[in-house]
Amino acid sequence: MLGVWARNLPGLNAVQTGYARAIGAVAKSSGVGSKGCQVAIVAALGESRLINYANNAVPESLKYPHDRITSDHDAIGIFFQRASIYKNVKQIMSPAGATEIFFTDLKKISNWQTSPVAVTAQKVQRSAYPDRYAKQTSLATNVCKALDVD
């Protein structure tokens, strides 16, 4: 029998599961709980489908583990965080590090704990495609529930 850590989370493949587990661990350690976990999973699914991207426009990103390469401006990592804004490419390319940045920004948003998950994800990400988030809410809820993030 496989251990619980070997199983994929609901609706995710093995790669996505690994990144979701990193998000869940940071959600627990940073105190944002299930709501923060859901916002982060929604954002990562909406931005990258929970895949870690390097970018040819950010050559340093190619030095770090990644699954695919994008050419979307200077967006990198699982949240498509902009290297020109966040600067620390090594941290962004680490799913746990990118999640720490995400939660730092999340905590700056007033009433994030009571706002709808997709609305909050948009406030953090400021995406040109905010409609991508709401579609991921149910999956994110199930993933965070399976991760047992309180």
XYZ file of N, CA and C in Angstrom:
450
model
N 0.845 -1.188 0.000
C 0.000 0.000 0.000
C 0.883 1.242 0.000
N 0.542 2.192 -0.847
C 1.296 3.433 -0.917
C 0.992 4.305 0.287
N 1.996 5.006 0.762
C 1.785 5.954 1.844
C 0.997 7.150 1.348
N 0.429 7.894 2.284
C -0.382 9.054 1.928
C 0.414 10.069 1.117
N 1.710 10.191 1.341
C 2.527 11.160 0.608
C 2.792 10.717 -0.821
N 2.600 9.444 -1.123
C 2.845 8.957 -2.475
C 1.630 9.144 -3.382
N 0.480 9.399 -2.811
C -0.748 9.541 -3.594
C -0.880 10.943 -4.166
N -1.449 11.005 -5.361
C -1.767 12.311 -5.936
C -2.949 12.912 -5.196
N -2.947 14.211 -5.090
C -4.077 14.914 -4.497
C -5.235 14.925 -5.497
N -6.460 15.097 -5.020
C -7.625 15.029 -5.905
C -7.524 16.008 -7.073
N -7.663 15.495 -8.290
C -7.675 16.323 -9.485
C -6.320 16.773 -9.992
N -5.242 16.325 -9.326
C -3.899 16.763 -9.711
C -3.037 15.577 -10.115
N -2.069 15.830 -10.988
C -1.090 14.801 -11.330
C 0.056 14.845 -10.324
N 1.041 14.005 -10.509
C 2.135 13.896 -9.534
C 2.937 15.190 -9.409
N 3.212 15.844 -10.512
C 3.981 17.096 -10.480
C 3.184 18.168 -9.742
N 1.934 18.331 -10.121
C 1.078 19.321 -9.470
C 0.911 19.019 -7.981
N 0.797 17.752 -7.650
C 0.652 17.344 -6.252
C 1.857 17.794 -5.428
N 3.042 17.625 -5.973
C 4.239 18.067 -5.257
C 4.215 19.555 -4.958
N 3.808 20.340 -5.942
C 3.749 21.791 -5.742
C 2.624 22.177 -4.795
N 1.503 21.485 -4.887
C 0.395 21.756 -3.965
C 0.801 21.432 -2.532
N 1.567 20.371 -2.355
C 2.050 20.033 -1.002
C 2.967 21.134 -0.465
N 3.788 21.719 -1.332
C 4.655 22.833 -0.913
C 3.800 24.026 -0.487
N 2.774 24.330 -1.261
C 1.869 25.432 -0.913
C 1.191 25.143 0.422
N 0.706 23.927 0.604
C 0.046 23.562 1.857
C 0.965 23.688 3.058
N 2.208 23.271 2.900
C 3.174 23.363 4.007
C 3.438 24.818 4.384
N 3.585 25.678 3.391
C 3.826 27.101 3.675
C 2.562 27.743 4.253
N 1.395 27.318 3.784
C 0.141 27.834 4.350
C 0.068 27.520 5.841
N 0.441 26.300 6.208
C 0.436 25.913 7.621
C 1.453 26.721 8.416
N 2.675 26.826 7.917
C 3.737 27.494 8.677
C 3.557 29.010 8.747
N 2.869 29.588 7.776
C 2.698 31.046 7.770
C 1.390 31.493 8.415
N 0.559 30.538 8.801
C -0.653 30.863 9.535
C -1.810 31.385 8.696
N -1.787 31.165 7.380
C -2.893 31.649 6.548
C -4.019 30.629 6.433
N -3.781 29.433 6.924
C -4.808 28.416 6.993
C -5.394 27.980 5.670
N -6.559 27.373 5.771
C -7.226 26.803 4.605
C -7.570 27.868 3.571
N -8.034 29.030 4.018
C -8.407 30.096 3.081
C -7.186 30.554 2.287
N -6.068 30.753 2.940
C -4.848 31.140 2.239
C -4.393 30.066 1.283
N -4.487 28.813 1.712
C -4.146 27.688 0.850
C -5.004 27.706 -0.405
N -6.301 27.887 -0.225
C -7.220 27.906 -1.370
C -6.896 29.045 -2.334
N -6.623 30.219 -1.802
C -6.296 31.371 -2.660
C -5.032 31.073 -3.465
N -4.028 30.512 -2.808
C -2.764 30.217 -3.492
C -2.938 29.124 -4.546
N -3.670 28.083 -4.225
C -3.891 27.006 -5.200
C -4.690 27.538 -6.394
N -5.717 28.323 -6.138
C -6.501 28.934 -7.216
C -5.595 29.767 -8.121
N -4.749 30.574 -7.505
C -3.851 31.437 -8.292
C -2.860 30.616 -9.109
N -2.249 29.613 -8.479
C -1.258 28.797 -9.192
C -1.908 27.998 -10.328
N -3.103 27.483 -10.097
C -3.809 26.772 -11.168
C -4.176 27.724 -12.299
N -4.649 28.906 -11.940
C -5.048 29.884 -12.943
C -3.881 30.438 -13.748
N -2.751 30.581 -13.106
C -1.582 31.153 -13.778
C -0.798 30.119 -14.575
N -0.508 28.986 -13.959
C 0.442 28.041 -14.571
C -0.083 26.608 -14.660
N -1.326 26.400 -14.249
C -1.853 25.041 -14.098
C -1.038 24.256 -13.061
N -0.429 24.981 -12.137
C 0.375 24.400 -11.057
C 1.584 23.650 -11.617
N 2.255 24.326 -12.540
C 3.480 23.828 -13.175
C 4.545 24.905 -12.983
N 5.778 24.516 -12.761
C 6.859 25.479 -12.521
C 7.516 25.878 -13.848
N 7.431 27.157 -14.169
C 7.931 27.683 -15.438
C 9.194 28.512 -15.267
N 10.150 28.270 -16.144
C 11.271 29.179 -16.351
C 10.890 30.062 -17.538
N 11.737 31.051 -17.840
C 11.423 31.979 -18.928
C 12.715 32.376 -19.624
N 12.743 32.257 -20.947
C 13.931 32.651 -21.708
C 14.288 34.116 -21.510
N 13.308 34.952 -21.203
C 13.561 36.376 -20.959
C 14.220 36.606 -19.599
N 14.251 35.560 -18.777
C 14.893 35.614 -17.450
C 15.897 34.458 -17.429
N 17.052 34.631 -18.069
C 17.998 33.517 -18.211
C 18.358 32.826 -16.902
N 18.420 33.576 -15.816
C 18.743 32.962 -14.525
C 17.724 31.891 -14.148
N 16.469 32.062 -14.550
C 15.420 31.096 -14.193
C 15.691 29.720 -14.786
N 16.405 29.689 -15.890
C 16.703 28.419 -16.555
C 17.686 27.559 -15.760
N 18.386 28.155 -14.799
C 19.358 27.430 -13.965
C 18.687 26.592 -12.879
N 17.425 26.881 -12.594
C 16.732 26.236 -11.486
C 15.756 25.176 -12.014
N 15.422 24.202 -11.179
C 14.475 23.173 -11.634
C 13.182 23.808 -12.145
N 12.735 23.319 -13.292
C 11.492 23.798 -13.889
C 10.906 22.697 -14.768
N 9.632 22.835 -15.076
C 8.928 21.838 -15.877
C 8.766 22.273 -17.322
N 8.593 23.565 -17.507
C 8.371 24.105 -18.851
C 8.990 25.494 -18.942
N 9.008 26.012 -20.162
C 9.543 27.352 -20.409
C 8.438 28.193 -21.045
N 8.277 29.403 -20.539
C 7.301 30.336 -21.079
C 8.024 31.536 -21.691
N 7.288 32.297 -22.462
C 7.827 33.544 -23.004
C 6.908 34.706 -22.633
N 6.120 34.522 -21.580
C 5.171 35.534 -21.109
C 5.913 36.602 -20.307
N 6.252 37.700 -20.959
C 6.984 38.809 -20.332
C 8.179 38.266 -19.554
N 8.222 38.528 -18.232
C 9.284 37.987 -17.382
C 8.676 37.169 -16.243
N 7.537 36.540 -16.539
C 6.821 35.733 -15.557
C 7.518 34.388 -15.377
N 7.657 33.967 -14.112
C 8.315 32.693 -13.804
C 7.643 32.021 -12.609
N 7.937 30.735 -12.453
C 7.476 29.983 -11.296
C 6.048 29.509 -11.415
N 5.529 29.006 -10.311
C 4.174 28.440 -10.301
C 3.090 29.504 -10.263
N 3.439 30.729 -9.852
C 2.467 31.821 -9.801
C 2.660 32.820 -10.937
N 3.600 32.550 -11.845
C 3.947 33.500 -12.913
C 4.274 34.869 -12.311
N 5.059 34.854 -11.241
C 5.481 36.102 -10.615
C 6.503 36.791 -11.515
N 6.433 38.100 -11.591
C 7.282 38.869 -12.490
C 8.656 39.092 -11.851
N 9.689 38.659 -12.547
C 11.058 38.812 -12.055
C 11.421 40.288 -11.904
N 10.862 41.149 -12.741
C 11.165 42.581 -12.659
C 10.561 43.217 -11.410
N 9.568 42.603 -10.837
C 8.928 43.132 -9.624
C 9.547 42.511 -8.376
N 9.683 41.185 -8.373
C 10.104 40.484 -7.166
C 11.608 40.264 -7.058
N 12.315 40.358 -8.168
C 13.784 40.354 -8.233
C 14.471 39.041 -7.874
N 14.034 38.339 -6.825
C 14.747 37.157 -6.349
C 14.328 35.919 -7.153
N 15.011 35.713 -8.277
C 14.658 34.636 -9.201
C 14.765 33.277 -8.526
N 15.798 33.081 -7.744
C 15.968 31.795 -7.054
C 14.765 31.497 -6.165
N 14.292 32.488 -5.424
C 13.146 32.285 -4.539
C 11.877 32.011 -5.342
N 11.665 32.744 -6.425
C 10.457 32.547 -7.237
C 10.445 31.163 -7.879
N 11.599 30.675 -8.271
C 11.668 29.366 -8.924
C 11.506 28.204 -7.945
N 11.566 28.483 -6.659
C 11.289 27.484 -5.631
C 9.799 27.572 -5.295
N 9.032 26.497 -5.479
C 7.606 26.584 -5.150
C 7.338 27.069 -3.719
N 8.112 26.621 -2.762
C 7.921 27.096 -1.386
C 8.283 28.576 -1.277
N 9.365 28.974 -1.903
C 9.768 30.383 -1.879
C 8.765 31.284 -2.567
N 8.258 30.849 -3.704
C 7.235 31.615 -4.425
C 5.969 31.749 -3.579
N 5.638 30.688 -2.852
C 4.455 30.714 -1.994
C 4.651 31.688 -0.838
N 5.857 31.754 -0.284
C 6.137 32.735 0.775
C 5.901 34.150 0.267
N 6.369 34.443 -0.947
C 6.134 35.762 -1.552
C 4.635 35.990 -1.721
N 3.938 34.990 -2.229
C 2.500 35.096 -2.444
C 1.783 35.423 -1.135
N 2.113 34.702 -0.068
C 1.428 34.926 1.206
C 1.802 36.268 1.827
N 2.997 36.753 1.593
C 3.372 38.092 2.061
C 2.450 39.124 1.417
N 2.222 38.997 0.115
C 1.319 39.913 -0.581
C -0.126 39.709 -0.140
N -0.521 38.462 0.062
C -1.880 38.158 0.510
C -2.194 38.870 1.821
N -1.271 38.815 2.760
C -1.500 39.391 4.091
C -1.626 40.913 4.060
N -1.227 41.539 2.976
C -1.351 42.997 2.829
C -2.749 43.415 2.378
N -3.564 42.476 1.973
C -4.898 42.759 1.457
C -5.890 42.754 2.611
N -6.594 43.875 2.774
C -7.567 43.931 3.865
C -8.732 42.994 3.568
N -9.206 42.368 4.594
C -10.364 41.468 4.539
C -10.170 40.261 3.630
N -8.928 39.845 3.397
C -8.715 38.685 2.522
C -9.365 37.429 3.089
N -9.452 37.360 4.427
C -10.014 36.161 5.050
C -11.499 35.989 4.753
N -12.201 37.096 4.442
C -13.644 37.025 4.217
C -14.038 37.288 2.764
N -13.118 37.676 1.934
C -13.412 37.921 0.514
C -13.470 36.593 -0.245
N -14.210 36.544 -1.352
C -14.224 35.324 -2.156
C -12.815 34.948 -2.621
N -12.553 33.665 -2.666
C -11.220 33.147 -3.002
C -10.718 33.709 -4.332
N -11.533 33.648 -5.366
C -11.099 34.104 -6.695
C -10.839 35.606 -6.712
N -11.644 36.372 -6.000
C -11.447 37.823 -5.918
C -10.126 38.124 -5.225
N -9.850 37.396 -4.176
C -8.610 37.595 -3.430
C -7.402 37.206 -4.273
N -7.503 36.109 -5.000
C -6.393 35.704 -5.882
C -6.092 36.805 -6.889
N -7.120 37.421 -7.439
C -6.908 38.509 -8.394
C -6.253 39.713 -7.729
N -6.625 40.011 -6.509
C -6.018 41.146 -5.806
C -4.528 40.917 -5.585
N -4.145 39.681 -5.310
C -2.726 39.371 -5.125
C -2.001 39.403 -6.475
N -2.576 38.748 -7.463
C -1.890 38.543 -8.746
C -2.000 39.709 -9.720
N -3.108 40.442 -9.653
C -3.348 41.538 -10.608
C -3.218 41.032 -12.049
N -3.884 39.932 -12.323
C -3.791 39.251 -13.611
C -4.582 39.956 -14.708
N -4.090 39.833 -15.918
C -4.828 40.312 -17.089
C -5.980 39.363 -17.414
N -6.006 38.197 -16.771
C -7.030 37.178 -17.023
C -7.682 36.738 -15.709
N -8.364 37.631 -15.019
C -8.923 37.290 -13.706
C -10.016 36.230 -13.754
N -10.618 36.013 -14.903
C -11.690 35.011 -14.999
C -11.175 33.586 -14.847
N -9.877 33.390 -14.904
C -9.305 32.045 -14.758
C -9.419 31.498 -13.342
N -9.537 32.369 -12.368
C -9.468 31.940 -10.979
C -10.733 31.241 -10.481
N -11.875 31.818 -10.749
C -13.129 31.265 -10.211
C -13.330 29.817 -10.655
N -12.870 29.488 -11.836
C -13.024 28.129 -12.370
C -12.255 27.099 -11.551
N -11.286 27.553 -10.760
C -10.413 26.641 -10.012
C -10.806 26.490 -8.537
N -11.825 27.208 -8.117
C -12.154 27.269 -6.687
C -12.516 25.906 -6.098
N -13.337 25.164 -6.771
C -13.754 23.859 -6.250
C -12.565 22.901 -6.124
N -11.739 22.856 -7.147
C -10.551 22.000 -7.102
C -9.630 22.429 -5.960
N -9.402 23.730 -5.821
C -8.527 24.229 -4.749
C -9.070 23.869 -3.375
N -10.372 23.968 -3.207
C -10.989 23.608 -1.928
C -10.736 22.139 -1.611
N -10.929 21.275 -2.600
C -10.702 19.843 -2.399
C -9.239 19.531 -2.102
N -8.329 20.210 -2.785
C -6.901 19.993 -2.574
C -6.505 20.412 -1.162
N -6.929 21.590 -0.738
C -6.555 22.068 0.596
C -7.181 21.219 1.694
N -8.382 20.713 1.425
C -9.032 19.798 2.374
C -8.212 18.516 2.498
N -7.766 17.991 1.354
C -6.950 16.772 1.365
C -5.600 16.997 2.034
N -5.091 18.212 1.949
C -3.826 18.563 2.610
C -4.000 18.790 4.098
N -5.255 18.871 4.549
C -5.576 19.071 5.958
C -4.979 20.370 6.482
N -5.139 21.441 5.688
C -4.687 22.764 6.113
C -5.847 23.420 6.846
N -5.630 23.764 8.116
C -6.702 24.392 8.919
C -6.569 25.891 8.936
